[in-house]
Amino acid sequence: MTGLLFASFFLYNEIFVISVIITLAVGCAVSVLFIKRYDFAAVLIFAALGITLFTTVSARLDNAADSLCKEKSVITAIITDKRTLGGDTASFTLSADVGGTNVGMLFYSSDISAEKGDTLCFEGSAQRLYNTAYFSTADIYRSKRIVLSVTADSEITVKKGGFDILSPLYKLRERVAAKTDIYYADDGGALM
């Protein structure tokens, strides 16, 4: 856990990550050979493993996302989350399998008759999420493995998923939250 925590603060730069791992390995060797403290060595070993794991997963996610960003492609993805934004607009969080890696995507569209667990298929293009001065979008969504934003260039085909036992619970939660927001329009609704 320690390594994963510290690795999340690192810039994604191979030379920097390799130098950190080498430094941790040298620190581990010094603590075992000269100081005789095995607890320091254990912490440093797990920190190095966490940094290596974080770097490997990030590189794999980036490679899979880059293959979708190059040109228009047919995107087949499962809806992992849906939020109705008002009127007839909805925000979908999609998950697609690209070369054995699950890549998360944000998709804004008109509110089609699709729910969580359904599969969307459309021809579209993907762009990487990026940080702005106001909101660090890419950093926040990356922790959820969401690295792309997609747009549909053709008609969207919806394939209904099987029955999900959690789907009625999500719908009930949304109804209760909507009613709470009606009665407590200010910050009290969010508190409830």
Coordinates of C-alpha atoms in Angstrom, one line a residue, residues 90-94 105-109 148-152:
A90 CA -27.1 11.8 -20.0
S91 CA -23.6 11.0 -19.0
F92 CA -22.4 7.5 -19.4
T93 CA -19.3 5.8 -18.0
L94 CA -18.3 3.0 -20.3
M105 CA -14.5 6.2 -21.2
L106 CA -16.8 9.1 -20.6
F107 CA -19.7 9.5 -23.1
Y108 CA -22.2 12.3 -23.2
S109 CA -25.3 11.7 -25.3
L148 CA -10.8 8.7 -22.7
S149 CA -13.8 10.8 -23.8
V150 CA -15.7 9.4 -26.7
T151 CA -18.1 10.9 -29.2
A152 CA -20.5 9.0 -31.5

